[in-house]
CSV table of C-alpha atoms in Angstrom, one decimal:
chain,number,residue,atom,x,y,z
E,119,MET,CA,0.0,0.0,0.0
E,120,THR,CA,1.3,3.4,-0.9
E,121,ASP,CA,0.7,6.8,0.7
E,122,ARG,CA,-0.1,8.2,-2.8
E,123,GLY,CA,1.9,11.3,-2.3
E,124,PHE,CA,0.4,12.2,1.1
E,125,THR,CA,3.7,12.2,2.9
E,126,ASP,CA,5.2,14.6,0.3
E,127,LYS,CA,2.2,16.9,0.6
E,128,VAL,CA,2.3,17.0,4.4
E,129,LYS,CA,6.1,17.5,4.4
E,130,GLY,CA,5.8,20.2,1.8
E,131,LYS,CA,3.1,22.0,3.8
E,132,ALA,CA,5.2,21.9,6.9
E,133,LYS,CA,8.2,23.4,5.0
E,134,GLU,CA,5.9,26.1,3.4
E,135,VAL,CA,4.6,27.1,6.8
E,136,ALA,CA,8.1,27.1,8.3
E,137,GLY,CA,9.2,29.3,5.4
E,138,ASP,CA,6.4,31.7,6.0
E,139,ILE,CA,7.1,31.9,9.7
E,140,THR,CA,10.8,32.5,9.3
E,141,ASN,CA,10.4,34.6,6.2
E,142,ASP,CA,12.6,32.0,4.3
E,143,ARG,CA,11.6,32.1,0.7
E,144,GLU,CA,13.8,29.2,-0.3
E,145,LYS,CA,12.2,26.9,2.4
E,146,LYS,CA,8.8,28.0,1.3
E,147,ALA,CA,9.6,27.2,-2.3
E,148,GLU,CA,10.9,23.8,-1.3
E,149,GLY,CA,7.6,23.2,0.5
E,150,LEU,CA,5.6,24.2,-2.5
E,151,ALA,CA,7.7,21.9,-4.7
E,152,ASP,CA,7.3,19.0,-2.3
E,153,GLN,CA,3.5,19.5,-2.4
E,154,ALA,CA,3.6,19.5,-6.2
E,155,VAL,CA,5.5,16.2,-6.1
E,156,GLY,CA,2.9,14.7,-3.7
E,157,LYS,CA,0.1,15.9,-5.9
E,158,ALA,CA,1.7,14.4,-9.0
E,159,LYS,CA,2.2,11.1,-7.2
E,160,GLU,CA,-1.4,11.1,-6.1
E,161,MET,CA,-2.6,11.8,-9.7
E,162,SER,CA,-0.4,9.2,-11.1
E,163,SER,CA,-1.6,6.6,-8.6
E,164,ASN,CA,-5.3,7.6,-9.3
E,165,ALA,CA,-4.7,7.2,-13.1
E,166,LYS,CA,-3.1,3.8,-12.6
E,167,ASP,CA,-6.1,2.7,-10.4
E,168,THR,CA,-8.5,3.8,-13.0
E,169,ALA,CA,-6.6,2.0,-15.8
E,170,ASP,CA,-6.6,-1.2,-13.7
E,171,GLU,CA,-10.3,-0.9,-13.1
E,172,LEU,CA,-10.9,-0.5,-16.9
E,173,VAL,CA,-8.8,-3.5,-17.7
E,174,ASP,CA,-10.6,-5.6,-15.1
E,175,LYS,CA,-14.0,-4.6,-16.6
E,176,ALA,CA,-12.8,-5.4,-20.1
E,177,LYS,CA,-11.6,-8.8,-19.0
E,178,LYS,CA,-14.9,-9.6,-17.4
E,179,LYS,CA,-16.8,-8.6,-20.5
E,180,LEU,CA,-14.5,-10.8,-22.6
E,181,ASP,CA,-15.0,-13.8,-20.3
E,182,LYS,CA,-18.8,-13.7,-20.8
């Protein structure tokens, strides 16, 4: 089981907030980048799940 990007999104949000609090633009940018990576992983995982479901449906129809 995968976290589907959740960890990256949480880590990124923490960095973003830390960057805001400390006025560290680089840390904030790292946080935003981490969140984008997490979102990309999430979207990729969702696309794979959808493709797997479509393949399963097609196989079931062929078996009939």
